[in-house]
Coordinates of C-alpha atoms and ligand atoms in Angstrom, one line a residue:
M1 CA -21.0 5.2 11.3
K2 CA -19.7 2.2 9.1
H3 CA -17.0 -0.1 10.3
I4 CA -14.2 -0.8 7.7
R5 CA -13.2 -4.5 8.5
K6 CA -11.9 -5.4 5.0
A7 CA -8.9 -4.8 2.8
V8 CA -7.8 -5.7 -0.8
I9 CA -4.0 -6.0 -1.2
P10 CA -3.3 -6.2 -4.9
A11 CA -0.2 -7.8 -5.3
A12 CA -0.2 -9.8 -8.6
G13 CA 2.1 -7.3 -10.7
M14 CA 5.3 -8.6 -12.0
G15 CA 7.6 -6.2 -10.2
T16 CA 9.6 -5.3 -13.2
R17 CA 11.3 -2.4 -11.6
F18 CA 13.2 -4.7 -9.2
L19 CA 14.5 -7.1 -11.6
P20 CA 16.5 -9.2 -11.4
A21 CA 15.7 -9.5 -7.4
T22 CA 12.0 -10.1 -8.4
K23 CA 12.6 -12.8 -10.9
A24 CA 12.2 -15.5 -8.3
I25 CA 11.3 -13.8 -5.2
P26 CA 7.7 -11.5 -4.9
K27 CA 8.9 -8.0 -4.6
E28 CA 6.5 -7.5 -1.4
M29 CA 9.0 -10.1 0.5
L30 CA 11.9 -7.9 0.0
P31 CA 12.9 -6.8 3.5
I32 CA 12.5 -3.4 5.3
V33 CA 15.4 -4.1 7.8
N34 CA 13.9 -7.5 8.9
K35 CA 10.7 -7.7 8.2
P36 CA 8.9 -8.1 4.3
S37 CA 7.6 -4.8 3.1
I38 CA 4.0 -6.5 3.1
Q39 CA 4.2 -7.1 6.8
L40 CA 4.6 -3.5 7.5
I41 CA 1.3 -3.0 5.1
I42 CA -0.4 -5.4 7.2
E43 CA 0.5 -4.1 10.4
E44 CA -0.6 -0.7 9.2
A45 CA -4.0 -2.6 8.2
A46 CA -4.4 -4.3 11.7
A47 CA -3.4 -1.1 13.6
S48 CA -6.3 0.7 11.5
G49 CA -9.0 -1.7 12.4
I50 CA -8.8 -4.1 9.5
E51 CA -9.7 -7.7 10.2
E52 CA -9.5 -9.3 7.0
V53 CA -7.4 -8.9 4.1
I54 CA -7.7 -10.3 0.9
L55 CA -4.3 -10.6 -1.2
I56 CA -4.7 -10.5 -5.0
T57 CA -2.0 -12.6 -6.0
G58 CA -0.5 -14.5 -9.4
R59 CA 2.2 -17.2 -10.0
G60 CA 5.0 -17.2 -7.9
K61 CA 3.6 -15.4 -4.7
N62 CA 3.1 -18.3 -2.7
E63 CA 5.9 -17.0 -0.2
I64 CA 3.4 -14.1 0.9
E65 CA 1.0 -16.6 1.8
D66 CA 3.5 -18.7 3.8
H67 CA 4.8 -15.8 5.5
F68 CA 1.3 -15.1 7.3
D69 CA 0.8 -18.4 7.8
V70 CA 2.1 -20.6 11.1
H71 CA 5.2 -22.4 11.1
P72 CA 5.2 -25.2 13.6
Q73 CA 8.0 -27.0 13.0
L74 CA 10.3 -23.2 13.4
E75 CA 8.2 -22.2 16.5
E76 CA 8.8 -25.4 18.3
S77 CA 12.5 -25.0 17.4
L78 CA 12.8 -21.5 18.9
R79 CA 10.7 -22.5 21.8
R80 CA 12.8 -25.3 22.8
S81 CA 15.9 -23.3 22.4
G82 CA 14.5 -20.6 24.9
K83 CA 14.6 -18.1 22.1
E84 CA 11.1 -16.2 22.8
A85 CA 11.7 -13.0 21.4
L86 CA 12.1 -14.2 18.1
L87 CA 9.4 -16.8 18.6
R88 CA 7.1 -13.6 18.9
E89 CA 8.4 -12.2 15.8
V90 CA 7.7 -15.4 14.0
V91 CA 4.2 -15.7 15.3
T92 CA 3.1 -12.1 14.9
P93 CA 2.4 -12.1 11.2
S94 CA 0.0 -15.1 11.5
Q95 CA -1.9 -13.2 14.3
L96 CA -2.5 -9.7 12.6
V97 CA -5.6 -10.5 10.4
T98 CA -7.6 -13.2 8.6
L99 CA -6.0 -13.7 5.2
S100 CA -7.6 -14.9 2.1
T101 CA -6.0 -15.0 -1.2
V102 CA -7.4 -14.5 -4.8
R103 CA -5.5 -15.5 -8.1
Q104 CA -5.8 -12.9 -10.8
Q105 CA -5.2 -15.1 -13.6
R106 CA -4.0 -12.5 -16.0
P107 CA -2.5 -9.2 -15.3
L108 CA -5.2 -7.0 -16.6
G109 CA -4.5 -4.1 -14.3
L110 CA -5.1 -2.7 -10.8
G111 CA -8.7 -2.1 -11.4
H112 CA -9.1 -5.8 -12.4
A113 CA -7.2 -6.7 -9.5
I114 CA -9.6 -5.4 -7.4
L115 CA -12.6 -6.6 -9.2
C116 CA -11.2 -10.1 -8.2
A117 CA -12.0 -9.4 -4.6
R118 CA -15.8 -8.5 -5.2
H119 CA -17.1 -11.7 -4.2
L120 CA -15.3 -11.6 -1.0
I121 CA -16.0 -8.2 -0.2
G122 CA -19.8 -8.2 -1.1
N123 CA -21.9 -5.1 -0.2
E124 CA -19.8 -3.0 2.4
P125 CA -17.2 -0.1 2.2
F126 CA -13.8 -1.8 2.2
A127 CA -10.0 -0.3 2.1
V128 CA -7.2 -1.0 -0.6
F129 CA -3.6 -0.8 0.2
L130 CA -0.7 -1.0 -2.5
P131 CA 1.9 -2.8 -1.3
D132 CA 4.3 -0.4 -2.8
D133 CA 3.7 2.4 -0.7
L134 CA 4.9 2.6 2.6
V135 CA 3.6 5.2 4.9
D136 CA 5.4 5.9 8.1
A137 CA 3.0 8.2 10.2
Q138 CA 2.0 8.5 13.9
K139 CA -1.7 7.6 13.3
P140 CA -1.6 5.1 10.6
C141 CA -2.7 6.3 7.0
A142 CA -5.3 4.0 6.4
A143 CA -6.9 5.0 9.9
Q144 CA -6.7 8.7 8.9
L145 CA -8.6 8.1 5.5
I146 CA -11.3 6.2 7.5
D147 CA -11.8 8.8 10.2
V148 CA -12.6 11.2 6.9
F149 CA -14.9 8.3 5.0
Q150 CA -16.9 8.1 8.6
R151 CA -17.1 12.1 8.5
T152 CA -18.0 12.6 4.9
G153 CA -19.5 9.2 3.9
K154 CA -18.0 9.5 0.6
S155 CA -15.0 7.2 -0.5
V156 CA -11.7 8.7 0.2
I157 CA -8.1 8.3 -1.4
A158 CA -4.8 9.5 0.0
L159 CA -2.9 12.4 -1.5
M160 CA 0.4 14.0 -1.3
D161 CA 1.8 17.1 -3.2
V162 CA 4.4 15.9 -5.4
P163 CA 7.0 17.5 -7.8
R164 CA 5.7 19.2 -11.2
E165 CA 8.3 17.1 -12.7
E166 CA 7.2 14.2 -11.2
T167 CA 3.5 14.1 -12.5
S168 CA 3.7 11.2 -14.8
Q169 CA 4.5 8.8 -11.8
Y170 CA 1.0 9.4 -10.4
G171 CA -2.7 9.6 -10.6
I172 CA -3.2 13.2 -10.3
A173 CA -6.3 14.8 -8.6
A174 CA -8.0 18.3 -8.9
G175 CA -10.6 20.0 -7.3
K176 CA -11.6 22.2 -4.5
F177 CA -10.3 21.9 -0.5
S178 CA -12.8 22.1 1.9
P179 CA -13.1 25.4 3.6
E180 CA -13.7 22.8 7.2
D181 CA -10.7 20.8 6.5
P182 CA -8.0 22.1 4.5
R183 CA -6.4 18.7 4.0
C184 CA -9.7 17.6 2.3
L185 CA -10.0 18.0 -1.4
N186 CA -13.5 17.3 -3.2
I187 CA -12.2 15.9 -6.1
E188 CA -13.5 16.9 -9.6
T189 CA -11.0 15.6 -11.9
L190 CA -8.7 12.6 -11.9
I191 CA -6.0 11.6 -14.5
E192 CA -3.6 8.7 -14.5
K193 CA 0.1 9.6 -14.9
P194 CA -0.3 13.0 -16.8
A195 CA 2.8 14.7 -18.4
S196 CA 3.8 17.5 -15.9
R197 CA 2.6 20.2 -18.7
D198 CA -0.9 18.5 -18.7
A199 CA -1.1 17.7 -15.1
P200 CA -4.4 19.6 -13.3
S201 CA -2.4 19.9 -10.3
T202 CA 0.4 18.3 -8.4
M203 CA -1.8 16.3 -5.6
G204 CA -0.4 13.0 -6.4
V205 CA -2.8 10.0 -5.5
V206 CA -0.7 7.6 -2.9
G207 CA -1.7 4.0 -2.7
R208 CA -4.4 4.1 0.1
Y209 CA -8.2 4.1 -0.5
I210 CA -11.5 3.8 1.2
L211 CA -14.2 2.5 -1.2
D212 CA -17.7 2.2 -1.3
P213 CA -18.9 -0.9 -2.7
R214 CA -20.2 0.9 -5.8
I215 CA -16.6 1.3 -7.0
F216 CA -17.1 -2.6 -8.3
E217 CA -20.0 -1.3 -10.9
Y218 CA -17.6 1.2 -11.9
L219 CA -14.8 -1.0 -12.6
T220 CA -17.1 -3.5 -14.3
R221 CA -17.9 -0.5 -16.7
T222 CA -14.4 0.7 -17.4
N223 CA -12.8 -0.1 -20.4
P224 CA -8.8 -0.7 -20.6
G225 CA -7.1 2.7 -20.4
R226 CA -3.6 3.6 -20.1
G227 CA -1.0 0.6 -21.2
D228 CA -4.4 -1.3 -22.1
E229 CA -5.1 -2.2 -18.3
I230 CA -8.2 -1.6 -16.3
Q231 CA -7.1 1.5 -14.4
L232 CA -8.5 2.2 -11.0
T233 CA -8.3 5.8 -11.7
D234 CA -10.5 5.8 -14.4
A235 CA -13.1 4.2 -12.3
L236 CA -12.4 6.5 -9.4
A237 CA -12.5 9.5 -11.9
A238 CA -16.2 8.1 -13.0
M239 CA -17.3 7.6 -9.1
A240 CA -16.0 11.3 -8.3
E241 CA -18.1 12.7 -11.0
A242 CA -21.4 10.7 -10.2
D243 CA -21.2 10.1 -6.1
G244 CA -18.4 12.5 -4.8
L245 CA -14.8 11.6 -3.7
V246 CA -12.6 13.1 -1.3
G247 CA -8.9 13.2 -1.7
Y248 CA -7.1 13.4 2.1
L249 CA -3.5 15.0 2.3
F250 CA -2.5 12.7 4.9
E251 CA 0.0 13.3 7.7
G252 CA 3.0 11.0 7.4
E253 CA 6.1 10.2 5.1
R254 CA 5.6 7.9 1.9
F255 CA 8.2 5.9 0.6
D256 CA 8.1 4.0 -3.0
A257 CA 9.0 0.5 -2.1
G258 CA 8.6 -0.8 -5.6
D259 CA 11.4 1.5 -6.7
V260 CA 14.9 0.6 -5.7
A261 CA 15.8 4.1 -4.7
G262 CA 12.6 4.5 -2.8
Y263 CA 13.2 1.2 -1.4
L264 CA 16.7 2.2 0.1
L265 CA 15.2 5.5 1.6
A266 CA 12.6 3.0 3.4
N267 CA 15.2 0.9 5.0
L268 CA 17.1 3.7 6.3
N269 CA 13.8 5.2 7.5
W270 CA 13.1 2.4 9.4
A271 CA 16.8 1.4 10.2
R272 CA 16.3 5.0 12.3
K273 CA 14.1 3.4 14.7
V274 CA 16.7 1.1 16.0
P275 CA 19.5 2.8 17.5
R276 CA 22.2 0.2 17.1
L277 CA 21.8 0.0 13.2
W278 CA 21.2 3.8 12.7
R279 CA 24.8 4.5 14.3
T280 CA 26.4 1.7 12.2
V281 CA 24.4 3.7 9.4
Q282 CA 25.7 7.0 10.6
Q283 CA 29.6 5.5 10.8
Y284 CA 29.2 4.2 7.3
V285 CA 27.8 7.4 5.8
R286 CA 30.5 9.6 7.6
S287 CA 33.5 7.4 6.5
H288 CA 32.3 7.4 3.0
Q289 CA 31.4 11.1 2.7
T290 CA 34.3 12.3 0.6
D291 CA 33.9 9.2 -1.7
A292 CA 33.1 10.4 -5.3
G293 CA 29.8 9.8 -6.6
Ligands
UTP1 P1 2.3 -1.7 -10.9 O1 2.0 -0.6 -11.9 O2 3.3 -0.6 -9.8 O3 3.2 -2.8 -11.3 O4 1.0 -2.0 -10.0 P2 4.1 -3.8 -10.5 O5 4.3 -5.0 -11.5 O6 4.1 -3.9 -9.0 O7 5.5 -3.1 -10.5 P3 6.4 -2.7 -11.9 O8 6.1 -1.2 -12.2 O9 6.6 -3.7 -12.9 O10 7.7 -2.7 -11.1 C1 0.6 -1.3 -9.0 C2 0.0 -2.3 -8.0 O11 -1.1 -2.9 -8.5 C3 -0.9 -4.4 -8.6 C4 0.7 -4.6 -8.2 O12 0.9 -5.8 -7.8 C5 0.9 -3.4 -7.4 O13 0.5 -3.5 -6.2 N1 -1.3 -4.9 -9.8 C6 -1.1 -4.6 -10.9 C7 -2.0 -6.1 -10.0 O14 -2.3 -6.6 -8.7 N2 -2.4 -6.4 -11.2 C8 -2.2 -6.1 -12.0 O15 -2.9 -6.5 -13.2 C9 -1.5 -5.0 -12.2

């Protein structure tokens, strides 16, 4: 049974859907309640057994590294003033995983971003987390996929059933569901963002992957595709054909925090876990229910 120790988190994108907020702030640092969204991702990684994270970054993303570093001055100040709970919150991010960063010098696509981590991954299976996709689940989404990887020995990607009119926002997978596990799809076809009329199914790819290192070979051979970018989906489609690829309908709720509406819903979802905050939200909604809009 191969242990999954390493994960790649590609975060070199420009975050155009969130402008102007992301003009000077990495979108991964926008908070969900009081934590940057990237912290929720790295917490999921750590809870899934990941020890090393390779963050793919670009210009203007240094604040992410600072967040996961120690901050001796702030820590000392909180310690001196006896703010122990806050001190724990400040120290925690630096203790979750070992973090390395690699700069993707040009934004040549998600597939290219993952290829940038090749020298740090080596020849072992690894996880990929797309930081826009936040998943609230009892068992972390990545841990669910790791179980499937260990059972099948094949690369695994997270799937969710999406409305047909939204297929153009996702990679879409089609194939046959396994008779042993109705959540496992043996993928035969994978298409990046098809129009609803061309979509072979409504099984949308969500940003969690457990990949065999052979993916790097497929990525090297992948030509720029949709948007003139090296697409991970195209490399995965080649891998599905040659080596097999499993899709897993994970249990949990996913939020697209890279999109303004999805980000607001993610904030509401995580606010629901803090009774004091949730009461404030409920009061606000009740008092505005009759407003136009
Ligand atoms: P997106 O296509 O969502 O791009 O990338 P984006 O820039 O993050 O967001 P929008 O659409 O402009 O608002 C999917 C993931 O791949 C990473 C992004 O950081 C994001 O996590 N990515 C994309 C890279 O790391 N490098 C690239 O060249 C492209």
